[in-house]
């Protein structure tokens, strides 16, 4: 069974600059159908405004499509009641671009990572702290960091903390929405390697959303290219990346630098 199936997803926004102007409709997502298999990283790449992040929000349930279905683990996410949705959500996690706004600065790192654990499990304080410390080790941080605050960490370290929180419940799918784009080049490599390691260890599926086709090429097993709300090209074999033909794909390819060196 496919882990995620999108069927004819459409999303339109009505916008206007002032009360005197007639509303304009913008089709952010146009009739998109996709399938993601278990254990696969699907890259969604496109320029700013292509609709890729809107699609991610629809999959997460943060936006409701005007048309179409989002089937996760065989269930339509937008037809579930609150209890059913909560049960399913433990298998669907997200890591956003802004690692700073994704954490509460008033909470300790231990409390931040433990948040999803507390929502779904009943653990003693000792069991919870042990689990959080193990998660910190998994993402390359020290177990002693559990009592520190976000202000004591760099952007790359905070993104590791967000990743630790995302894997806390051992989900089936993690959506990575520009998860490395705000980081320095070397830190990007380190985070991409971490994500690749965790994918293999936990048999995770990823939806990797990015404007950076180089980063997508580094981690994805397959990709789709979006432009103006549509999928304009797809690729099942990343070894054939240079065979992409659409003008937008070629523009993205032209920005590729020498390949990232793998660190493991």
XYZ file of N, CA and C in Angstrom:
792
model
N 0.831 -1.194 0.000
C 0.000 0.000 0.000
C 0.873 1.255 0.000
N 0.564 2.207 -0.848
C 1.289 3.474 -0.883
C 1.042 4.238 0.413
N 2.079 4.941 0.898
C 1.929 5.662 2.165
C 1.138 6.952 1.986
N 1.263 7.569 0.802
C 0.579 8.833 0.546
C 0.117 8.866 -0.910
N -1.153 9.212 -1.106
C -1.709 9.338 -2.455
C -2.481 10.652 -2.537
N -2.095 11.492 -3.476
C -2.826 12.725 -3.752
C -3.617 12.540 -5.034
N -4.897 12.888 -4.983
C -5.765 12.711 -6.140
C -6.393 14.037 -6.547
N -5.949 14.574 -7.674
C -6.564 15.750 -8.297
C -6.726 16.926 -7.324
N -5.632 17.268 -6.650
C -5.672 18.342 -5.659
C -5.699 19.708 -6.344
N -6.656 20.539 -5.932
C -6.748 21.912 -6.423
C -6.909 22.863 -5.242
N -6.282 24.037 -5.341
C -6.428 25.056 -4.309
C -6.326 26.434 -4.951
N -7.368 27.253 -4.728
C -7.426 28.606 -5.270
C -7.602 29.603 -4.131
N -6.866 30.704 -4.211
C -7.000 31.774 -3.229
C -7.624 32.997 -3.895
N -8.473 33.701 -3.153
C -9.047 34.962 -3.623
C -8.328 36.106 -2.937
N -7.746 37.005 -3.732
C -6.940 38.098 -3.198
C -7.417 39.432 -3.752
N -7.196 40.486 -2.964
C -7.374 41.844 -3.464
C -6.525 42.787 -2.612
N -6.014 43.825 -3.238
C -5.113 44.745 -2.557
C -5.846 45.791 -1.726
N -7.104 46.078 -2.063
C -7.878 47.056 -1.301
C -9.356 46.726 -1.415
N -10.165 47.390 -0.583
C -11.609 47.125 -0.577
C -12.261 47.616 -1.864
N -11.573 48.479 -2.632
C -12.132 49.025 -3.857
C -11.839 48.166 -5.075
N -10.963 47.184 -4.911
C -10.597 46.342 -6.039
C -11.409 45.050 -6.059
N -11.657 44.570 -7.228
C -12.324 43.280 -7.382
C -11.360 42.167 -7.003
N -11.886 41.177 -6.333
C -11.039 40.051 -5.927
C -10.477 39.315 -7.130
N -9.206 38.934 -7.008
C -8.560 38.151 -8.051
C -8.329 36.730 -7.541
N -8.527 35.763 -8.398
C -8.295 34.372 -7.999
C -6.919 33.912 -8.481
N -6.221 33.232 -7.577
C -4.913 32.674 -7.903
C -4.959 31.175 -7.665
N -4.705 30.423 -8.710
C -4.670 28.959 -8.573
C -3.302 28.545 -8.061
N -3.215 28.260 -6.782
C -1.934 27.900 -6.167
C -1.540 26.464 -6.495
N -2.533 25.590 -6.570
C -2.301 24.180 -6.902
C -3.353 23.759 -7.910
N -2.900 23.159 -9.022
C -3.801 22.841 -10.125
C -3.806 21.329 -10.429
N -4.802 20.647 -9.932
C -5.062 19.268 -10.344
C -3.837 18.352 -10.216
N -3.249 18.320 -9.024
C -2.036 17.525 -8.810
C -2.370 16.151 -8.251
N -1.795 15.135 -8.852
C -1.899 13.755 -8.371
C -0.483 13.205 -8.196
N -0.221 12.648 -7.017
C 1.100 12.093 -6.705
C 0.941 10.849 -5.851
N 1.956 9.996 -5.881
C 1.989 8.818 -5.028
C 3.369 8.699 -4.398
N 3.400 8.437 -3.095
C 4.657 8.237 -2.366
C 4.651 6.860 -1.734
N 5.678 6.081 -2.029
C 5.785 4.729 -1.479
C 6.544 4.745 -0.150
N 6.360 3.687 0.616
C 7.020 3.556 1.920
C 8.539 3.538 1.760
N 9.234 4.282 2.618
C 10.689 4.282 2.625
C 11.337 5.097 1.529
N 10.551 5.906 0.822
C 11.054 6.682 -0.312
C 11.079 8.167 0.051
N 12.076 8.881 -0.463
C 12.119 10.332 -0.343
C 11.734 10.944 -1.689
N 10.599 11.615 -1.724
C 10.142 12.303 -2.923
C 10.490 13.778 -2.807
N 11.266 14.286 -3.733
C 11.599 15.695 -3.760
C 10.571 16.470 -4.558
N 10.106 17.578 -4.002
C 9.227 18.493 -4.727
C 9.996 19.794 -4.876
N 10.363 20.117 -6.103
C 11.224 21.262 -6.355
C 10.529 22.256 -7.268
N 10.797 23.523 -7.037
C 10.211 24.563 -7.875
C 10.640 25.927 -7.380
N 10.452 26.906 -8.231
C 10.794 28.273 -7.858
C 9.792 28.818 -6.852
N 10.129 29.954 -6.249
C 9.210 30.613 -5.324
C 7.889 30.908 -6.020
N 6.779 30.572 -5.339
C 5.464 30.787 -5.919
C 4.958 29.663 -6.793
N 5.686 28.559 -6.824
C 5.280 27.433 -7.681
C 4.137 26.617 -7.088
N 3.855 26.809 -5.785
C 2.767 26.073 -5.145
C 3.225 24.905 -4.299
N 4.531 24.684 -4.222
C 5.026 23.495 -3.514
C 4.750 23.539 -2.007
N 4.910 24.712 -1.389
C 4.639 24.812 0.050
C 3.149 24.747 0.347
N 2.325 25.291 -0.546
C 0.868 25.171 -0.391
C 0.465 23.706 -0.431
N 1.072 22.964 -1.325
C 0.784 21.527 -1.409
C 1.171 20.838 -0.107
N 2.322 21.210 0.456
C 2.747 20.641 1.727
C 1.757 20.930 2.839
N 1.239 22.161 2.887
C 0.257 22.527 3.910
C -1.037 21.737 3.748
N -1.423 21.459 2.509
C -2.631 20.660 2.267
C -2.428 19.235 2.776
N -1.247 18.680 2.537
C -0.957 17.322 3.010
C -0.964 17.268 4.534
N -0.472 18.327 5.168
C -0.441 18.384 6.635
C -1.808 18.672 7.246
N -2.767 19.085 6.420
C -4.073 19.444 6.937
C -4.172 20.880 7.398
N -3.134 21.683 7.142
C -3.153 23.091 7.520
C -3.980 23.917 6.535
N -4.145 23.399 5.341
C -5.014 24.006 4.326
C -5.928 22.912 3.788
N -7.157 23.292 3.451
C -8.091 22.333 2.886
C -8.178 22.543 1.385
N -8.048 21.484 0.597
C -8.130 21.640 -0.867
C -9.546 21.978 -1.299
N -9.652 22.724 -2.391
C -10.966 23.002 -2.959
C -11.533 21.757 -3.631
N -10.621 20.900 -4.068
C -11.020 19.672 -4.759
C -9.926 18.634 -4.558
N -10.300 17.367 -4.552
C -9.327 16.283 -4.494
C -9.226 15.632 -3.127
N -8.388 14.605 -3.056
C -8.226 13.820 -1.835
C -6.762 13.693 -1.454
N -6.526 13.730 -0.138
C -5.210 13.425 0.423
C -5.365 12.143 1.224
N -4.879 11.042 0.692
C -5.005 9.737 1.347
C -3.673 9.360 1.991
N -3.649 9.316 3.302
C -2.452 8.960 4.062
C -2.718 7.663 4.799
N -1.879 6.664 4.546
C -2.064 5.328 5.109
C -3.468 4.804 4.808
N -3.947 5.120 3.596
C -5.223 4.595 3.131
C -6.455 5.359 3.585
N -6.267 6.477 4.322
C -7.405 7.240 4.823
C -7.363 8.673 4.302
N -8.525 9.189 3.923
C -8.628 10.559 3.449
C -8.530 11.501 4.647
N -7.442 12.267 4.717
C -7.191 13.125 5.876
C -8.294 14.140 6.120
N -8.929 14.589 5.069
C -9.914 15.661 5.207
C -11.329 15.139 5.455
N -11.464 13.822 5.658
C -12.761 13.245 5.994
C -12.779 12.625 7.391
N -11.726 12.858 8.174
C -11.615 12.229 9.489
C -12.156 13.136 10.581
N -12.684 12.524 11.654
C -13.052 13.319 12.821
C -11.797 13.620 13.640
N -11.921 14.428 14.668
C -10.750 14.886 15.423
C -9.985 13.734 16.077
N -10.691 12.729 16.569
C -10.036 11.595 17.210
C -9.249 10.778 16.188
N -9.880 10.505 15.037
C -9.211 9.746 13.977
C -7.994 10.501 13.441
N -8.145 11.816 13.321
C -7.049 12.635 12.810
C -5.875 12.643 13.779
N -6.146 12.717 15.072
C -5.071 12.689 16.067
C -4.310 11.372 16.015
N -5.041 10.273 15.875
C -4.402 8.957 15.806
C -3.488 8.849 14.591
N -3.942 9.427 13.473
C -3.163 9.337 12.244
C -1.970 10.295 12.259
N -2.125 11.422 12.942
C -1.106 12.459 12.929
C 0.203 12.035 13.584
N 0.163 11.062 14.467
C 1.415 10.635 15.080
C 2.359 10.012 14.054
N 1.817 9.628 12.912
C 2.638 9.074 11.835
C 2.986 10.098 10.759
N 2.576 11.349 10.973
C 2.827 12.417 10.006
C 3.409 13.618 10.736
N 4.692 13.883 10.527
C 5.378 14.974 11.207
C 5.989 15.933 10.188
N 6.465 17.082 10.677
C 6.973 18.110 9.771
C 8.167 18.823 10.384
N 9.091 19.236 9.523
C 10.201 20.109 9.906
C 10.155 21.305 8.960
N 9.981 22.505 9.525
C 9.853 23.716 8.718
C 11.197 24.399 8.503
N 11.181 25.398 7.641
C 12.394 26.138 7.309
C 12.922 26.944 8.491
N 12.041 27.673 9.162
C 12.463 28.570 10.237
C 12.594 27.790 11.537
N 13.804 27.390 11.844
C 14.037 26.567 13.037
C 13.832 27.355 14.323
N 13.912 28.680 14.256
C 13.760 29.512 15.449
C 12.292 29.651 15.853
N 11.421 29.957 14.889
C 10.002 30.126 15.206
C 9.317 28.789 15.477
N 9.971 27.690 15.132
C 9.379 26.367 15.339
C 9.485 25.888 16.781
N 10.244 26.615 17.606
C 10.404 26.226 19.009
C 9.948 27.359 19.913
N 9.467 27.000 21.079
C 9.071 27.980 22.092
C 10.300 28.358 22.904
N 10.739 29.626 22.849
C 11.970 30.007 23.542
C 11.893 29.890 25.056
N 10.688 29.772 25.591
C 10.525 29.685 27.044
C 10.625 28.258 27.568
N 10.620 27.294 26.640
C 10.691 25.887 27.043
C 12.115 25.366 26.941
N 12.442 24.401 27.777
C 13.739 23.742 27.644
C 13.714 22.830 26.424
N 14.890 22.422 25.987
C 14.985 21.503 24.848
C 14.276 20.196 25.163
N 14.400 19.750 26.404
C 13.716 18.520 26.807
C 12.214 18.635 26.666
N 11.654 19.782 27.062
C 10.206 19.993 26.962
C 9.757 20.087 25.504
N 10.588 20.704 24.671
C 10.257 20.850 23.250
C 10.181 19.491 22.565
N 11.187 18.666 22.796
C 11.223 17.347 22.153
C 10.160 16.425 22.730
N 9.863 16.607 24.020
C 8.899 15.723 24.686
C 7.450 16.033 24.333
N 7.201 17.174 23.686
C 5.824 17.587 23.404
C 4.999 16.511 22.692
N 5.459 15.951 21.557
C 4.648 14.906 20.913
C 4.564 13.630 21.742
N 5.607 13.341 22.503
C 5.594 12.145 23.358
C 4.485 12.261 24.391
N 4.356 13.437 24.994
C 3.322 13.654 26.005
C 1.921 13.587 25.420
N 1.803 13.927 24.142
C 0.487 13.900 23.496
C -0.012 12.482 23.241
N 0.919 11.525 23.155
C 0.524 10.178 22.744
C 0.936 9.060 23.717
N 1.841 9.368 24.635
C 2.313 8.325 25.537
C 2.203 8.775 26.985
N 2.089 7.813 27.858
C 2.094 8.093 29.295
C 3.380 7.515 29.883
N 4.363 8.378 30.060
C 5.653 7.958 30.592
C 5.928 8.659 31.912
N 6.705 8.024 32.745
C 7.165 8.697 33.958
C 8.169 9.777 33.555
N 8.452 10.696 34.459
C 9.399 11.770 34.154
C 10.775 11.219 33.824
N 11.152 10.134 34.494
C 12.465 9.520 34.233
C 12.478 8.866 32.858
N 11.420 8.134 32.514
C 11.329 7.493 31.203
C 11.324 8.526 30.084
N 10.585 9.612 30.308
C 10.512 10.671 29.304
C 11.878 11.310 29.073
N 12.577 11.635 30.160
C 13.890 12.263 30.018
C 14.876 11.324 29.342
N 14.821 10.043 29.689
C 15.708 9.069 29.031
C 15.444 9.001 27.530
N 14.166 9.022 27.164
C 13.812 8.954 25.744
C 14.280 10.212 25.018
N 14.101 11.371 25.628
C 14.549 12.623 25.019
C 16.063 12.636 24.863
N 16.768 12.149 25.860
C 18.233 12.104 25.777
C 18.694 11.185 24.651
N 18.005 10.072 24.468
C 18.342 9.168 23.369
C 18.093 9.834 22.012
N 17.019 10.622 21.926
C 16.724 11.340 20.683
C 17.786 12.399 20.395
N 18.257 13.068 21.435
C 19.322 14.057 21.254
C 20.582 13.391 20.717
N 20.905 12.219 21.233
C 22.073 11.487 20.732
C 21.876 11.084 19.274
N 20.644 10.716 18.907
C 20.361 10.301 17.527
C 20.631 11.412 16.527
N 20.415 12.661 16.963
C 20.598 13.785 16.041
C 21.943 14.483 16.241
N 22.836 13.856 16.990
C 24.191 14.369 17.117
C 24.388 15.440 18.165
N 23.480 15.513 19.143
C 23.632 16.463 20.240
C 23.875 15.714 21.547
N 24.208 16.449 22.586
C 24.544 15.832 23.865
C 23.298 15.613 24.716
N 23.208 14.499 25.433
C 22.085 14.276 26.346
C 21.968 15.371 27.404
N 23.091 16.017 27.729
C 23.074 17.093 28.719
C 22.356 18.340 28.218
N 22.098 18.408 26.911
C 21.405 19.569 26.345
C 19.937 19.620 26.741
N 19.448 18.595 27.362
C 18.029 18.473 27.675
C 17.524 19.621 28.549
N 18.397 20.196 29.375
C 17.971 21.248 30.299
C 18.289 22.655 29.792
N 18.829 22.773 28.585
C 19.171 24.079 28.026
C 17.972 24.687 27.305
N 18.146 25.939 26.875
C 17.077 26.673 26.186
C 17.490 26.966 24.741
N 16.509 27.204 23.848
C 16.814 27.431 22.431
C 17.852 28.519 22.170
N 17.877 29.566 22.985
C 18.813 30.666 22.776
C 20.273 30.248 22.903
N 20.500 29.071 23.457
C 21.864 28.583 23.661
C 22.381 27.760 22.472
N 21.593 27.702 21.393
C 21.955 26.860 20.254
C 22.031 27.665 18.959
N 22.834 27.174 18.040
C 22.922 27.758 16.699
C 21.720 27.297 15.869
N 21.573 27.882 14.668
C 20.478 27.490 13.788
C 20.538 26.021 13.399
N 21.735 25.541 13.079
C 21.888 24.135 12.710
C 21.543 23.202 13.854
N 21.946 23.580 15.069
C 21.629 22.758 16.243
C 20.126 22.766 16.522
N 19.495 23.928 16.352
C 18.052 23.998 16.558
C 17.301 23.136 15.548
N 17.802 23.089 14.314
C 17.142 22.237 13.329
C 17.304 20.765 13.701
N 18.424 20.403 14.291
C 18.594 19.036 14.797
C 17.562 18.746 15.894
N 17.301 19.738 16.729
C 16.306 19.587 17.794
C 14.915 19.411 17.196
N 14.602 20.179 16.161
C 13.314 20.021 15.479
C 13.188 18.643 14.838
N 14.285 18.133 14.312
C 14.280 16.791 13.726
C 14.074 15.741 14.809
N 14.720 15.942 15.960
C 14.541 15.012 17.082
C 13.078 14.956 17.503
N 12.437 16.112 17.556
C 11.011 16.146 17.898
C 10.182 15.436 16.830
N 10.560 15.598 15.559
C 9.803 14.987 14.465
C 9.883 13.462 14.476
N 11.012 12.914 14.923
C 11.160 11.451 14.922
C 10.764 10.815 16.249
N 10.348 11.627 17.217
C 10.091 11.130 18.569
C 9.077 10.000 18.613
N 8.067 10.062 17.738
C 7.011 9.040 17.723
C 7.231 7.990 16.651
N 8.414 8.020 16.025
C 8.744 7.094 14.934
C 7.655 7.122 13.853
N 7.455 8.282 13.243
C 6.380 8.426 12.252
C 6.689 7.678 10.963
N 5.685 7.524 10.145
C 5.857 6.905 8.825
C 6.360 7.917 7.794
N 5.920 9.187 7.939
C 6.228 10.211 6.947
C 6.606 11.520 7.633
N 7.687 12.140 7.146
C 8.075 13.474 7.598
C 8.107 14.400 6.389
N 7.418 15.522 6.506
C 7.469 16.548 5.468
C 8.553 17.547 5.846
N 9.499 17.737 4.960
C 10.630 18.639 5.174
C 10.430 19.834 4.244
N 9.912 20.932 4.794
C 9.561 22.100 3.988
C 10.692 23.123 4.050
N 11.562 23.115 3.036
C 12.736 23.996 2.984
C 13.563 23.849 4.256
N 13.713 22.611 4.720
C 14.294 22.355 6.040
C 15.775 22.707 6.161
N 16.473 22.856 5.036
C 17.902 23.197 5.114
C 18.232 24.517 4.420
N 17.246 25.146 3.799
C 17.538 26.299 2.937
C 18.044 27.521 3.700
N 17.731 27.636 4.998
C 18.160 28.802 5.769
C 19.518 28.587 6.434
N 20.135 27.438 6.184
C 21.389 27.090 6.858
C 22.595 27.323 5.958
N 23.749 27.513 6.592
C 24.997 27.636 5.830
C 25.275 26.343 5.075
N 26.087 26.450 4.009
C 26.319 25.312 3.114
C 26.845 24.086 3.860
N 27.838 24.259 4.730
C 28.408 23.117 5.446
C 27.378 22.501 6.380
N 26.593 23.348 7.044
C 25.556 22.847 7.958
C 24.478 22.117 7.164
N 24.160 22.618 5.961
C 23.206 21.927 5.096
C 23.660 20.491 4.834
N 24.938 20.339 4.503
C 25.472 18.996 4.227
C 25.311 18.094 5.442
N 25.633 18.627 6.614
C 25.543 17.836 7.843
C 24.100 17.417 8.132
N 23.160 18.336 7.938
C 21.756 18.018 8.199
C 21.222 17.025 7.173
N 21.605 17.183 5.913
C 21.177 16.244 4.878
C 21.708 14.846 5.149
N 22.942 14.758 5.601
C 23.498 13.453 5.961
C 22.767 12.849 7.152
N 22.442 13.686 8.132
C 21.671 13.214 9.283
C 20.318 12.677 8.835
N 19.637 13.416 7.980
C 18.326 12.977 7.486
C 18.430 11.662 6.725
N 19.482 11.510 5.940
C 19.679 10.263 5.194
C 19.903 9.089 6.147
N 20.688 9.315 7.194
C 20.940 8.253 8.169
C 19.671 7.848 8.899
N 18.889 8.852 9.325
C 17.644 8.562 10.043
C 16.632 7.859 9.146
N 16.612 8.232 7.886
C 15.707 7.582 6.929
C 15.984 6.089 6.857
N 17.258 5.728 6.793
C 17.629 4.318 6.719
C 17.356 3.604 8.038
N 17.698 4.247 9.146
C 17.551 3.599 10.458
C 16.100 3.346 10.824
N 15.237 4.333 10.564
C 13.839 4.232 10.974
C 12.903 3.885 9.822
N 13.472 3.642 8.633
C 12.655 3.328 7.449
C 11.585 4.396 7.225
N 12.037 5.640 7.230
C 11.140 6.772 7.078
C 10.841 7.054 5.610
N 9.714 7.693 5.382
C 9.418 8.291 4.087
C 9.525 9.797 4.252
N 10.070 10.469 3.247
C 10.210 11.919 3.281
C 9.494 12.544 2.089
N 8.916 13.715 2.344
C 8.500 14.611 1.272
C 9.385 15.840 1.433
N 10.374 15.972 0.557
C 11.394 17.010 0.695
C 11.077 18.155 -0.253
N 10.564 19.253 0.307
C 10.137 20.412 -0.480
C 11.252 21.446 -0.485
N 11.655 21.889 -1.680
C 12.769 22.830 -1.745
C 12.796 23.561 -3.085
N 13.394 24.755 -3.081
C 13.680 25.457 -4.336
C 15.058 25.080 -4.850
N 15.815 24.343 -4.029
C 17.212 24.011 -4.312
C 17.300 22.588 -4.872
N 17.422 22.474 -6.181
C 17.447 21.151 -6.803
C 18.709 20.381 -6.425
N 19.762 21.083 -6.029
C 20.983 20.406 -5.593
C 20.741 19.646 -4.287
N 20.058 20.301 -3.344
C 19.742 19.632 -2.082
C 18.792 18.465 -2.312
N 17.813 18.655 -3.210
C 16.879 17.578 -3.541
C 17.626 16.394 -4.145
N 18.533 16.682 -5.053
C 19.317 15.625 -5.690
C 20.138 14.850 -4.675
N 20.583 15.525 -3.643
C 21.435 14.914 -2.629
C 20.710 13.832 -1.832
N 19.402 14.061 -1.565
C 18.704 13.168 -0.639
C 17.543 12.401 -1.254
N 16.977 12.908 -2.355
C 15.741 12.319 -2.886
C 15.990 11.066 -3.714
N 14.989 10.192 -3.730
C 15.004 9.007 -4.590
C 14.320 9.289 -5.920
N 13.407 10.260 -5.905
C 12.673 10.655 -7.105
C 12.205 12.087 -6.894
N 11.758 12.737 -7.966
C 11.342 14.123 -7.796
C 10.250 14.507 -8.771
N 9.560 15.603 -8.412
C 8.646 16.269 -9.334
C 9.020 17.741 -9.355
N 8.851 18.364 -10.498
C 9.122 19.791 -10.660
C 7.792 20.510 -10.774
N 7.598 21.547 -9.941
C 6.358 22.324 -9.971
C 6.604 23.706 -10.557
N 5.601 24.193 -11.281
C 5.650 25.536 -11.861
C 4.236 26.060 -11.979
N 3.987 27.226 -11.349
C 2.668 27.856 -11.390
C 1.548 26.892 -10.989
N 1.801 26.140 -9.928
C 0.778 25.269 -9.361
C 0.627 23.911 -10.001
N 1.432 23.625 -11.011
C 1.322 22.353 -11.715
C 2.608 21.542 -11.628
N 2.474 20.227 -11.734
C 3.641 19.365 -11.915
C 3.964 19.360 -13.401
N 5.121 19.917 -13.748
C 5.475 20.041 -15.169
C 6.443 18.947 -15.617
N 7.064 18.259 -14.651
C 7.993 17.192 -15.004
C 8.237 16.317 -13.787
N 8.512 15.054 -14.022
C 8.801 14.131 -12.923
C 9.950 13.213 -13.310
N 10.572 12.636 -12.281
C 11.743 11.788 -12.499
C 11.736 10.671 -11.472
N 11.818 9.439 -11.925
C 11.836 8.288 -11.019
C 13.247 7.833 -10.673
N 14.216 8.270 -11.446
C 15.609 7.859 -11.250
C 16.481 9.109 -11.192
N 17.025 9.415 -10.021
C 17.812 10.630 -9.852
C 19.114 10.603 -10.659
N 19.518 9.428 -11.117
C 20.698 9.333 -11.968
C 20.457 10.012 -13.320
N 19.195 10.224 -13.652
C 18.839 10.848 -14.933
C 18.496 12.332 -14.768
N 18.979 12.942 -13.693
C 18.634 14.325 -13.384
C 18.922 15.273 -14.543
N 20.058 15.093 -15.197
C 20.448 16.016 -16.269
C 19.607 15.847 -17.531
N 18.714 14.851 -17.545
C 17.852 14.642 -18.704
C 16.524 15.393 -18.594
N 16.331 16.138 -17.501
C 15.124 16.944 -17.373
C 15.055 17.944 -18.530
N 13.846 18.170 -19.055
C 13.712 18.933 -20.294
C 12.913 20.228 -20.171
N 12.049 20.324 -19.166
C 11.211 21.524 -19.075
C 12.093 22.756 -18.812
N 11.739 23.912 -19.372
C 12.535 25.133 -19.172
C 12.776 25.479 -17.701
N 11.775 25.271 -16.853
C 11.952 25.542 -15.425
C 12.956 24.572 -14.821
N 12.875 23.304 -15.218
C 13.827 22.305 -14.736
C 15.250 22.680 -15.137
N 15.402 23.098 -16.388
C 16.738 23.472 -16.880
C 17.270 24.701 -16.156
N 16.375 25.639 -15.825
C 16.788 26.822 -15.076
C 17.272 26.433 -13.687
N 16.560 25.513 -13.049
C 16.971 25.041 -11.726
C 18.293 24.287 -11.803
N 18.443 23.482 -12.854
C 19.683 22.728 -13.033
C 20.890 23.638 -13.259
N 20.651 24.763 -13.910
C 21.757 25.678 -14.205
C 22.357 26.291 -12.955
N 21.613 26.219 -11.848
C 22.103 26.807 -10.596
C 22.903 25.819 -9.760
N 23.023 24.574 -10.229
C 23.728 23.552 -9.447
C 25.224 23.840 -9.418
N 25.766 23.807 -8.221
C 27.198 23.956 -8.004
C 27.846 22.577 -8.026
N 29.180 22.471 -7.865
C 29.784 21.150 -7.734
C 29.094 20.368 -6.626
N 28.928 19.066 -6.773
C 28.114 18.285 -5.832
C 28.630 18.339 -4.398
N 27.644 18.294 -3.449
C 28.011 18.230 -2.046
C 28.849 16.965 -1.786
N 29.914 17.048 -1.007
C 30.623 15.834 -0.606
C 29.874 15.141 0.519
N 29.660 13.860 0.396
C 28.975 13.125 1.449
C 29.925 12.893 2.621
N 29.375 12.985 3.837
C 30.211 12.922 5.026
C 30.160 11.554 5.697
N 29.468 10.592 5.081
C 29.459 9.246 5.671
C 29.490 8.209 4.566
